[in-house]
CSV table of C-alpha atoms and ligand atoms in Angstrom, one decimal:
chain,number,residue,atom,x,y,z
F,174,MET,CA,196.3,29.6,83.9
F,175,LYS,CA,193.3,26.9,82.9
F,176,ILE,CA,190.5,29.4,81.5
F,177,THR,CA,187.3,28.3,79.7
F,178,VAL,CA,185.1,30.1,78.1
F,179,VAL,CA,181.6,29.7,77.1
F,180,GLY,CA,180.4,32.0,74.2
F,181,LEU,CA,182.5,32.1,71.2
F,182,GLY,CA,180.7,34.8,69.7
F,183,TYR,CA,181.9,38.4,68.4
F,184,ILE,CA,183.4,38.4,72.1
F,185,GLY,CA,184.1,35.3,73.9
F,186,LEU,CA,186.3,34.5,70.5
F,187,PRO,CA,188.6,37.2,70.6
F,188,THR,CA,188.8,37.4,74.2
F,189,ALA,CA,189.2,33.5,74.5
F,190,ILE,CA,192.0,33.8,72.1
F,191,LEU,CA,194.1,36.6,73.1
F,192,PHE,CA,193.8,34.2,76.9
F,193,ALA,CA,195.4,31.5,74.7
F,194,LYS,CA,197.8,33.9,73.0
F,195,TYR,CA,199.7,35.4,76.5
F,196,GLY,CA,200.2,32.2,77.6
F,197,ASN,CA,197.0,30.6,79.1
F,198,THR,CA,195.3,27.1,78.1
F,199,VAL,CA,192.5,27.7,76.8
F,200,THR,CA,189.0,25.8,76.0
F,201,GLY,CA,186.3,27.6,73.9
F,202,VAL,CA,182.7,26.2,74.6
F,203,ASP,CA,180.1,26.8,72.0
F,204,LEU,CA,176.8,24.8,71.3
F,205,SER,CA,177.6,24.5,67.5
F,206,PRO,CA,180.3,21.8,66.4
F,207,VAL,CA,180.3,22.9,63.1
F,208,MET,CA,181.6,26.0,64.3
F,209,THR,CA,184.1,24.5,66.8
F,210,ASP,CA,185.4,22.3,63.8
F,211,ASN,CA,186.0,25.1,61.8
F,212,LEU,CA,188.3,27.4,64.5
F,213,ASN,CA,190.1,24.0,65.7
F,214,ALA,CA,191.1,24.2,61.6
F,215,GLY,CA,192.1,27.3,62.0
F,216,ARG,CA,189.0,29.2,60.4
F,217,ILE,CA,187.0,31.8,62.1
F,218,HIS,CA,183.0,32.3,61.0
F,219,ILE,CA,183.2,36.3,61.9
F,220,GLU,CA,185.1,39.0,60.5
F,221,GLU,CA,187.5,40.9,62.7
F,222,PRO,CA,190.7,42.2,61.7
F,223,GLY,CA,193.8,40.5,62.9
F,224,LEU,CA,191.4,37.8,64.8
F,225,GLU,CA,191.8,35.0,62.7
F,226,THR,CA,196.0,35.3,62.7
F,227,ASP,CA,195.3,35.3,66.4
F,228,LEU,CA,193.7,32.1,66.5
F,229,GLN,CA,196.1,30.0,64.2
F,230,GLU,CA,198.7,31.2,66.3
F,231,ALA,CA,197.4,30.0,69.9
F,232,LEU,CA,196.6,27.3,67.7
F,233,ALA,CA,200.1,26.3,66.7
F,234,LEU,CA,200.7,26.8,70.5
F,235,ASN,CA,198.9,24.1,71.8
F,236,LYS,CA,197.1,26.9,73.4
F,237,PHE,CA,193.7,27.0,72.3
F,238,HIS,CA,190.5,24.0,71.3
F,239,ALA,CA,187.7,24.6,70.4
F,240,SER,CA,184.8,22.3,72.3
F,241,THR,CA,180.9,21.7,72.6
F,242,THR,CA,181.4,20.9,76.0
F,243,PRO,CA,182.6,23.0,79.0
F,244,VAL,CA,185.8,21.4,80.6
F,245,ASN,CA,188.1,22.0,84.4
F,246,ALA,CA,189.4,25.4,85.0
F,247,ASP,CA,190.2,27.7,87.5
F,248,ALA,CA,188.2,30.0,85.8
F,249,TYR,CA,185.2,30.8,83.8
F,250,ILE,CA,183.9,33.1,81.5
F,251,ILE,CA,180.1,33.4,80.3
F,252,ALA,CA,180.1,35.6,76.9
F,253,VAL,CA,176.7,34.8,75.5
F,254,PRO,CA,174.0,36.1,74.3
F,255,THR,CA,171.3,38.3,76.5
F,256,PRO,CA,168.2,39.6,74.2
F,257,ASN,CA,165.6,41.1,74.9
F,258,LYS,CA,162.4,39.3,76.2
F,259,ASN,CA,159.9,39.8,74.6
F,260,ASP,CA,157.7,41.8,76.9
F,261,GLU,CA,156.0,45.2,77.8
F,262,TYR,CA,160.0,47.2,78.1
F,263,LYS,CA,161.7,44.4,76.5
F,264,SER,CA,163.6,43.6,79.4
F,265,CYS,CA,167.1,41.3,79.8
F,266,ASP,CA,166.4,37.6,79.2
F,267,THR,CA,169.1,35.7,80.9
F,268,ALA,CA,168.5,32.9,79.8
F,269,TYR,CA,171.3,31.6,77.5
F,270,VAL,CA,173.8,33.0,81.1
F,271,GLU,CA,172.2,30.7,82.9
F,272,SER,CA,172.5,27.4,80.8
F,273,ALA,CA,175.7,28.5,80.5
F,274,LEU,CA,176.1,28.4,84.3
F,275,ALA,CA,174.6,25.3,84.6
F,276,SER,CA,176.7,23.9,82.0
F,277,ILE,CA,179.6,24.4,84.2
F,278,THR,CA,178.8,24.1,87.2
F,279,PRO,CA,179.4,20.1,87.7
F,280,PHE,CA,183.2,21.2,87.4
F,281,LEU,CA,183.4,23.7,89.9
F,282,LYS,CA,185.5,23.3,92.9
F,283,LYS,CA,186.7,25.5,95.5
F,284,ASN,CA,188.7,28.9,94.9
F,285,ASP,CA,187.4,29.1,90.9
F,286,THR,CA,186.4,32.2,89.2
F,287,ILE,CA,183.5,33.2,87.5
F,288,ILE,CA,182.7,36.0,85.6
F,289,VAL,CA,180.1,37.2,83.3
F,290,GLU,CA,180.9,39.1,80.6
F,291,SER,CA,177.8,39.2,78.8
F,292,THR,CA,176.0,42.0,79.2
F,293,ILE,CA,173.2,42.1,82.0
F,294,ALA,CA,170.9,44.1,83.6
F,295,PRO,CA,171.3,46.1,86.8
F,296,ARG,CA,171.3,43.5,89.6
F,297,THR,CA,171.3,40.2,87.8
F,298,MET,CA,174.9,39.2,89.8
F,299,ALA,CA,173.1,39.8,93.0
F,300,ASP,CA,169.9,38.5,92.0
F,301,VAL,CA,170.3,35.7,89.4
F,302,VAL,CA,174.0,34.5,89.0
F,303,GLN,CA,175.2,34.8,93.0
F,304,PRO,CA,171.7,32.4,93.7
F,305,LEU,CA,172.4,29.9,91.7
F,306,ILE,CA,176.0,29.3,92.4
F,307,GLU,CA,174.5,29.0,96.3
F,308,LYS,CA,172.0,26.9,95.2
F,309,GLN,CA,175.2,24.0,94.8
F,310,GLY,CA,176.4,24.1,98.0
F,311,PHE,CA,179.0,27.5,97.4
F,312,THR,CA,179.5,30.3,99.6
F,313,VAL,CA,180.4,33.2,96.6
F,314,GLY,CA,182.6,35.3,97.8
F,315,GLN,CA,184.8,32.1,100.1
F,316,ASP,CA,184.5,29.1,97.5
F,317,ILE,CA,183.7,30.8,94.6
F,318,PHE,CA,184.6,34.4,93.2
F,319,LEU,CA,182.0,36.1,91.0
F,320,ALA,CA,182.6,39.1,89.0
F,321,HIS,CA,180.7,41.0,86.4
F,322,CYS,CA,183.4,42.7,83.8
F,323,PRO,CA,181.2,44.0,80.8
F,324,GLU,CA,183.1,44.2,77.5
F,325,ARG,CA,183.4,47.4,76.0
F,326,VAL,CA,185.4,46.8,72.8
F,327,LEU,CA,184.3,48.1,69.4
F,328,PRO,CA,183.5,46.0,66.2
F,329,GLY,CA,186.3,46.5,63.7
F,330,ASN,CA,189.1,47.3,66.5
F,331,ILE,CA,188.5,44.2,69.6
F,332,MET,CA,191.6,42.7,68.9
F,333,HIS,CA,193.6,46.0,70.2
F,334,GLU,CA,190.6,47.5,71.9
F,335,LEU,CA,190.6,44.8,73.9
F,336,VAL,CA,193.8,44.5,75.7
F,337,HIS,CA,194.2,48.4,75.8
F,338,ASN,CA,190.8,49.6,76.8
F,339,PRO,CA,190.1,50.9,80.2
F,340,ARG,CA,188.2,47.6,82.1
F,341,ILE,CA,186.0,47.1,84.9
F,342,ILE,CA,185.9,44.6,87.4
F,343,GLY,CA,182.7,44.4,89.4
F,344,GLY,CA,182.7,42.2,92.3
F,345,ILE,CA,180.2,40.1,94.3
F,346,THR,CA,182.5,41.1,97.0
F,347,GLU,CA,186.0,42.6,97.2
F,348,GLN,CA,187.7,39.4,97.2
F,349,CYS,CA,185.6,38.5,94.4
F,350,THR,CA,186.9,41.8,92.4
F,351,GLU,CA,190.6,40.6,93.0
F,352,LYS,CA,190.0,37.2,92.1
F,353,ALA,CA,188.4,38.7,88.7
F,354,ALA,CA,191.2,41.4,88.4
F,355,ALA,CA,193.5,39.0,88.5
F,356,VAL,CA,192.3,37.5,85.3
F,357,TYR,CA,192.8,40.0,83.1
F,358,GLY,CA,196.1,41.3,84.5
F,359,GLU,CA,196.8,38.1,82.2
F,360,PHE,CA,196.4,40.5,78.8
F,361,VAL,CA,194.8,43.9,80.0
F,362,GLU,CA,196.8,46.8,79.7
F,363,GLY,CA,194.3,49.6,80.2
F,364,GLU,CA,193.2,50.8,83.8
F,365,ILE,CA,191.6,48.2,85.4
F,366,ILE,CA,188.9,49.8,87.9
F,367,LYS,CA,187.9,47.8,90.9
F,368,ALA,CA,184.4,47.7,91.1
F,369,GLN,CA,181.1,46.4,92.9
F,370,ALA,CA,178.5,44.4,90.0
F,371,GLY,CA,176.0,46.5,90.5
F,372,GLU,CA,178.1,49.2,89.6
F,373,ALA,CA,179.8,47.2,86.9
F,374,GLU,CA,176.3,46.5,85.1
F,375,LEU,CA,175.0,49.7,85.1
F,376,SER,CA,177.8,51.0,83.6
F,377,LYS,CA,178.2,49.3,81.1
F,378,LEU,CA,174.6,49.9,80.0
F,379,MET,CA,175.1,53.7,80.8
F,380,GLU,CA,178.2,53.9,78.2
F,381,ASN,CA,176.1,52.3,75.4
F,382,THR,CA,172.6,53.9,75.9
F,383,TYR,CA,174.6,57.8,76.3
F,384,ARG,CA,175.8,57.0,72.7
F,385,ASP,CA,172.1,55.7,71.8
F,386,VAL,CA,171.3,58.6,73.1
F,387,ASN,CA,173.1,61.5,71.5
F,388,ILE,CA,172.9,59.5,68.0
F,389,ALA,CA,169.1,60.1,68.7
F,390,LEU,CA,169.8,63.9,68.9
F,391,ALA,CA,171.6,64.3,66.2
F,392,ASN,CA,168.8,62.1,64.4
F,393,GLU,CA,166.4,64.9,65.5
F,394,LEU,CA,168.4,67.0,64.1
F,395,ALA,CA,168.6,65.9,60.9
F,396,LYS,CA,164.8,65.9,60.6
F,397,ILE,CA,164.3,69.3,62.3
F,398,SER,CA,167.1,70.6,59.9
F,399,ASN,CA,165.5,69.0,57.0
F,400,TYR,CA,161.6,70.3,57.9
F,401,LEU,CA,163.0,74.2,58.4
F,402,GLU,CA,165.5,74.0,55.3
F,403,ILE,CA,169.0,74.4,57.0
F,404,ASP,CA,172.2,71.6,56.4
F,405,ALA,CA,172.4,69.8,59.8
F,406,LEU,CA,175.4,68.5,58.5
F,407,ARG,CA,177.0,72.5,58.9
F,408,VAL,CA,175.0,72.8,61.6
F,409,ILE,CA,177.0,69.6,63.8
F,410,GLU,CA,180.5,70.5,62.6
F,411,MET,CA,179.4,74.1,64.0
F,412,ALA,CA,178.7,73.4,66.9
F,413,ASN,CA,181.1,70.9,67.4
F,414,LYS,CA,183.7,73.4,67.4
F,415,HIS,CA,182.5,74.5,71.0
F,416,PRO,CA,185.3,73.3,73.5
F,417,ARG,CA,181.9,71.4,75.2
F,418,VAL,CA,179.7,70.5,72.6
F,419,ASN,CA,179.8,66.8,71.5
F,420,LEU,CA,176.7,66.3,68.6
F,421,HIS,CA,177.1,62.8,67.2
F,422,GLN,CA,176.1,62.1,63.4
F,423,PRO,CA,172.8,61.6,62.1
F,424,GLY,CA,172.0,58.0,60.4
F,425,PRO,CA,169.4,55.2,58.8
F,426,GLY,CA,168.5,54.4,62.3
F,427,VAL,CA,170.8,52.5,65.2
F,428,GLY,CA,171.4,49.1,64.6
F,429,GLY,CA,173.9,46.3,66.3
F,430,HIS,CA,173.7,44.1,69.4
F,431,CYS,CA,174.8,46.9,72.0
F,432,LEU,CA,172.9,50.1,71.5
F,433,ALA,CA,169.2,48.7,70.0
F,434,VAL,CA,169.1,46.3,72.9
F,435,ASP,CA,171.0,47.8,76.1
F,436,PRO,CA,169.2,50.9,77.0
F,437,TYR,CA,165.7,48.5,77.4
F,438,PHE,CA,167.4,46.8,80.1
F,439,VAL,CA,168.2,50.0,82.0
F,440,ILE,CA,164.1,51.1,81.2
F,441,ALA,CA,162.7,47.8,81.8
F,442,ALA,CA,164.6,47.9,85.6
F,443,ALA,CA,163.3,52.0,85.9
F,444,PRO,CA,160.4,52.1,83.6
F,445,GLU,CA,158.9,55.3,85.2
F,446,GLN,CA,162.5,56.9,86.0
F,447,SER,CA,163.7,56.4,82.6
F,448,PRO,CA,161.4,58.7,79.9
F,449,LEU,CA,164.2,60.4,78.3
F,450,MET,CA,166.3,56.7,77.4
F,451,GLN,CA,162.7,55.3,76.1
F,452,THR,CA,161.9,58.6,74.0
F,453,ALA,CA,166.0,58.1,72.3
F,454,ARG,CA,164.6,54.8,71.5
F,455,GLN,CA,161.9,55.5,69.7
F,456,VAL,CA,163.7,58.2,67.5
F,457,ASN,CA,166.5,56.1,66.8
F,458,ASN,CA,163.8,53.2,65.6
F,459,SER,CA,161.3,55.9,63.5
F,460,MET,CA,164.9,56.7,61.4
F,461,PRO,CA,164.4,53.8,58.3
F,462,GLU,CA,160.8,54.9,57.9
F,463,TYR,CA,162.2,58.0,58.0
F,464,VAL,CA,164.7,56.9,55.6
F,465,VAL,CA,161.7,54.8,53.0
F,466,GLU,CA,159.5,57.9,52.9
F,467,ASN,CA,162.7,60.4,51.4
F,468,VAL,CA,163.5,57.6,49.2
F,469,LYS,CA,159.6,57.4,48.4
F,470,GLU,CA,159.5,61.5,47.8
F,471,ILE,CA,162.8,61.1,45.4
F,472,MET,CA,161.3,58.5,43.7
F,473,GLU,CA,158.5,60.1,43.1
F,474,GLN,CA,160.2,62.5,41.1
F,475,ARG,CA,162.7,60.4,38.6
F,476,ASP,CA,161.9,57.2,36.1
F,477,GLY,CA,162.6,54.1,36.7
F,478,ASN,CA,161.6,51.5,39.5
F,479,THR,CA,165.2,50.2,41.0
F,480,VAL,CA,166.8,50.9,44.0
F,481,THR,CA,170.0,50.4,45.1
F,482,LEU,CA,171.3,49.7,48.6
F,483,PHE,CA,175.2,50.2,49.7
F,484,GLY,CA,175.9,48.6,52.6
F,485,LEU,CA,173.5,46.0,54.8
F,486,THR,CA,175.2,45.9,57.9
F,487,TYR,CA,174.5,47.8,60.9
F,488,LYS,CA,177.4,49.7,61.1
F,489,GLY,CA,181.3,50.1,58.6
F,490,ASN,CA,183.6,47.7,58.0
F,491,ILE,CA,182.1,44.9,59.5
F,492,ASP,CA,180.0,42.2,58.4
F,493,ASP,CA,177.2,42.4,61.2
F,494,ILE,CA,173.3,42.3,60.1
F,495,ARG,CA,172.3,42.0,63.4
F,496,GLU,CA,169.5,44.5,63.8
F,497,SER,CA,170.7,46.3,60.6
F,498,PRO,CA,168.5,49.1,60.2
F,499,ALA,CA,170.1,48.5,56.6
F,500,MET,CA,168.0,44.9,56.5
F,501,GLU,CA,165.4,47.1,58.0
F,502,ILE,CA,164.8,49.6,54.9
F,503,LYS,CA,165.2,47.1,52.1
F,504,ASP,CA,161.9,45.3,53.6
F,505,MET,CA,160.7,48.1,53.7
F,506,LEU,CA,161.1,49.1,50.2
F,507,VAL,CA,160.5,45.6,49.0
F,508,LYS,CA,156.7,45.7,50.4
F,509,GLU,CA,156.5,49.4,49.0
F,510,GLY,CA,156.9,47.9,45.5
F,511,PHE,CA,160.5,49.2,44.4
F,512,ASP,CA,162.9,47.0,42.4
F,513,VAL,CA,165.4,46.8,45.5
F,514,LYS,CA,169.0,45.7,44.6
F,515,SER,CA,171.8,45.3,47.1
F,516,PHE,CA,175.2,45.4,46.8
F,517,ASP,CA,177.5,44.8,50.7
F,518,PRO,CA,181.3,43.9,49.8
F,519,HIS,CA,181.0,42.3,53.4
F,520,VAL,CA,177.9,39.9,53.2
F,521,ILE,CA,177.9,36.5,52.0
F,522,SER,CA,174.3,36.6,51.1
F,523,ALA,CA,174.6,40.1,49.3
F,524,PRO,CA,176.6,38.2,45.8
F,525,LEU,CA,176.1,41.3,43.5
F,526,THR,CA,178.4,43.2,42.7
F,527,GLY,CA,178.5,46.9,42.3
F,528,GLU,CA,178.0,47.5,39.2
F,529,GLU,CA,175.6,44.1,38.8
F,530,ALA,CA,173.2,46.2,41.8
F,531,CYS,CA,173.5,49.3,40.0
F,532,GLU,CA,171.8,48.6,36.6
F,533,ASP,CA,169.1,50.2,35.9
F,534,SER,CA,169.3,51.6,39.2
F,535,SER,CA,167.7,54.9,39.6
F,536,LEU,CA,168.7,55.6,43.3
F,537,ILE,CA,171.7,54.5,45.0
F,538,VAL,CA,171.1,55.3,48.8
F,539,VAL,CA,174.0,54.4,51.2
F,540,LEU,CA,173.3,53.0,54.2
F,541,SER,CA,176.4,51.7,56.2
F,542,ASP,CA,179.9,53.4,56.0
F,543,HIS,CA,182.4,51.2,54.5
F,544,ASN,CA,185.5,52.2,53.5
F,545,GLU,CA,184.9,50.9,49.4
F,546,PHE,CA,182.1,53.5,49.4
F,547,ARG,CA,184.4,55.9,49.8
F,548,THR,CA,184.1,56.8,46.4
F,549,ILE,CA,181.6,55.2,43.9
F,550,PRO,CA,183.6,54.9,40.5
F,551,THR,CA,181.7,55.7,37.4
F,552,ALA,CA,181.8,52.3,36.2
F,553,TYR,CA,179.1,52.3,38.7
F,554,THR,CA,176.6,55.1,38.2
F,555,ASP,CA,177.0,55.0,34.6
F,556,LYS,CA,175.0,51.7,34.6
F,557,MET,CA,172.2,53.3,36.2
F,558,ARG,CA,169.0,55.0,34.9
F,559,THR,CA,169.7,58.3,36.6
F,560,PRO,CA,172.3,58.8,38.6
F,561,MET,CA,171.9,59.8,41.7
F,562,ILE,CA,172.9,58.8,45.5
F,563,PHE,CA,171.1,59.8,49.0
F,564,ASP,CA,174.4,58.6,51.7
F,565,THR,CA,172.7,58.4,55.1
F,566,LYS,CA,176.5,58.3,56.3
F,567,ASN,CA,177.8,61.5,54.8
F,568,MET,CA,180.8,59.3,53.8
F,569,VAL,CA,180.8,59.7,50.5
F,570,GLN,CA,183.7,61.9,49.1
F,571,ASN,CA,183.6,61.2,45.7
F,572,VAL,CA,181.2,60.3,42.9
F,573,GLY,CA,181.1,61.4,39.3
F,574,GLU,CA,180.0,65.1,37.9
F,575,GLN,CA,177.1,63.9,36.5
F,576,VAL,CA,175.8,62.3,39.5
F,577,VAL,CA,173.3,64.1,41.9
F,578,TYR,CA,174.7,63.4,45.6
F,579,ALA,CA,172.5,63.6,48.6
F,580,ASN,CA,172.9,63.8,52.4
F,581,TYR,CA,171.1,64.9,55.4
F,582,GLY,CA,172.5,68.7,54.5
F,583,ASN,CA,170.8,68.9,51.4
F,584,LEU,CA,167.8,66.4,51.1
F,585,HIS,CA,165.0,69.0,51.8
F,586,GLU,CA,166.8,70.2,48.5
F,587,MET,CA,165.6,67.2,46.4
F,588,THR,CA,162.1,66.2,48.1
F,589,LYS,CA,160.5,69.2,47.3
F,590,ASP,CA,159.5,69.4,43.7
F,591,LYS,CA,163.0,71.0,42.3
F,592,ALA,CA,162.9,70.8,38.7
F,593,GLN,CA,166.7,70.7,38.3
F,594,TYR,CA,166.7,67.5,40.4
F,595,GLN,CA,164.1,66.0,37.9
F,596,PHE,CA,165.9,63.5,35.0
F,597,ASN,CA,163.3,62.9,32.4
S,897,SAJ,N1,175.7,55.7,64.7
S,897,SAJ,C1,175.1,56.4,64.3
S,897,SAJ,N2,175.6,57.8,65.0
S,897,SAJ,C2,176.8,57.8,65.1
S,897,SAJ,C3,177.8,56.5,65.7
S,897,SAJ,C4,177.0,55.4,65.3
S,897,SAJ,O1,174.3,56.7,63.4
S,897,SAJ,O2,176.9,59.6,65.3
S,897,SAJ,C5,175.1,54.1,64.5
S,897,SAJ,C6,176.0,53.3,64.0
S,897,SAJ,O3,175.9,53.4,62.6
S,897,SAJ,C7,175.6,52.0,64.6
S,897,SAJ,C8,175.2,52.5,65.9
S,897,SAJ,O4,174.9,53.8,65.7
S,897,SAJ,O5,174.1,51.1,63.7
S,897,SAJ,C9,175.9,51.8,67.0
S,897,SAJ,O6,177.2,51.9,66.6
S,897,SAJ,P1,178.7,52.3,67.4
S,897,SAJ,O7,179.6,52.3,66.9
S,897,SAJ,O8,178.3,53.6,67.8
S,897,SAJ,O9,178.6,50.8,69.1
S,897,SAJ,P2,178.4,49.2,68.2
S,897,SAJ,O10,177.4,49.1,68.7
S,897,SAJ,O11,179.8,48.8,67.1
S,897,SAJ,O12,179.5,49.5,69.6
S,897,SAJ,C10,179.5,50.0,70.9
S,897,SAJ,C11,180.3,50.7,71.9
S,897,SAJ,N3,179.6,51.4,72.5
S,897,SAJ,C12,180.3,52.4,72.8
S,897,SAJ,O13,180.4,53.3,71.9
S,897,SAJ,C13,179.6,53.7,74.2
S,897,SAJ,C14,181.1,49.6,72.0
S,897,SAJ,O14,182.2,50.4,72.9
S,897,SAJ,C15,180.7,48.5,73.1
S,897,SAJ,O15,181.4,47.5,73.7
S,897,SAJ,C16,179.7,47.5,72.3
S,897,SAJ,O16,178.5,48.7,71.9
S,897,SAJ,C17,179.0,46.4,73.1
S,897,SAJ,O17,179.6,45.5,73.3
S,897,SAJ,O18,178.3,47.0,74.0
C-alpha cells in the first residue's frame, strides 16, 4: 500500500515508521525542512524508545521518505495538532486538520481512504471533514472513504502500544470503516473495533477525560489529607485494595498534550452538561499553585533562597515539556523571588548536572518521575545548603540519612512550623 502521513509529531512519525516497517511505501510529510532532512538522514527529533532504530530500518529498506509536500497515495493519514482555541470553553481548533486536508486534495482519486488520527471534538468528522471532501466533488462512502481512528498510545511506550492496543475505527459509513480497518490491519495486532465516526471521537475524548477526572480526585484527596493531617498516600494504597477502587496518584498537576487539552473539546461541545469535567480541570490546574504555596511554607523555615527542580517534563522518562506543570511551577517560583535551578537529564534546555543544580540549594522539588530520580545520590544532596526533598510524584526511594524527605503523605508535618525540621 502507498501511504502518506501528514504531520510527523509524537504520533504521526511512529505511525509512519510502523507502516513502512511492515512493508508499505510511506511518505511522511511535515512543514519543517530541517526535520524532514534529519529524518531522511536517520535522526529523530523526539525521545521515544525504539523509534530511531525503526526509522533507520525503514530507510534502509527504502520504504520511508520524509518530505515537505504530500504525494499521491492509496491512504492518507492526518496526524496534525488540534490545539485549544482561545475561546470561552477552549474548544477544538481544527485549522491544522483543515490545511492538512487541503494539502492532499489535489492528489485525491476515487477509492482513496482518508483517516484523521488527530484528536477532534465530537461531530468534527461529519460537520467539518466530510463537507470539505464533498466540496471537491467526491461522495464520501462511495468515492472517498473517511474515518476517524484515534490513537491511544502512551508516550514512552508508543512503538509497542501502536501495534498491540485495541484500535477504534470510526467511519462515516460502514464501507469507510471497512476500508480504514484494512489500512490498520497492516500492522495492528490488537482488536480492531468498528464504530461510527462520532462514537470514535467521543470515546477517545472520554478516555482522557476519565483519567483527568480521576487524577483530579486524587489531587483533591491530597489537599484534603494535608489539611486534615492524614497521610494521603497510605489512604490511596489502602483504598485501592478494594477490588473495585482505583484511586489515581496525586502530583504537581496534569500536563501533556492530551489530558490537559482533550476534556475541553467535550466541555465546549456541551458546556451545560459537563460541570464535573469542568471542576476536574480546575482542580488539576490549581496544583502548580498548590505546590508553590507549599514550597513557600517550607522555604520560610529554611536557610537560603535556592530551590532545585528535579524534572521539567510533564511526566517521567520522556522529553516532552508541553503543558508541563513543572514549567509553570518554575515560572511561579522565579516570580516569587526564589533562585531556581533545574535538573532534567531528558531535556536539552536544562543543561545543569544534578550536582550543579543542587549547589547551595535548600530544597529539591521532584516534579517528574524519571527513573533517574529513584535514587538521589548523596553527591547531590551533599552540595545542598540544607538537604531536603519535596517529592510531588512519590517516586524517590533512596535518600541519604541526613536528608529530610517530604511527599503528599507527610507534607503537613513539614509545613506546620515543626521545630525538628528546621536546620538553622
Ligand atoms: N498523572 C498524575 N497522576 C496519575 C497519572 C498521571 O498526576 O495517576 C499525570 C502525569 O504526570 C501527566 C498527566 O497526568 O502530567 C498525563 O499523563 P498520562 O500518563 O496519564 O497520559 P498521557 O497524556 O501521556 O497519555 C494519555 C493516555 N491516555 C490514557 O491513559 C487514557 C494515552 O493512552 C493517550 O494515547 C494519550 O493521552 C493521548 O494521546 O491522548
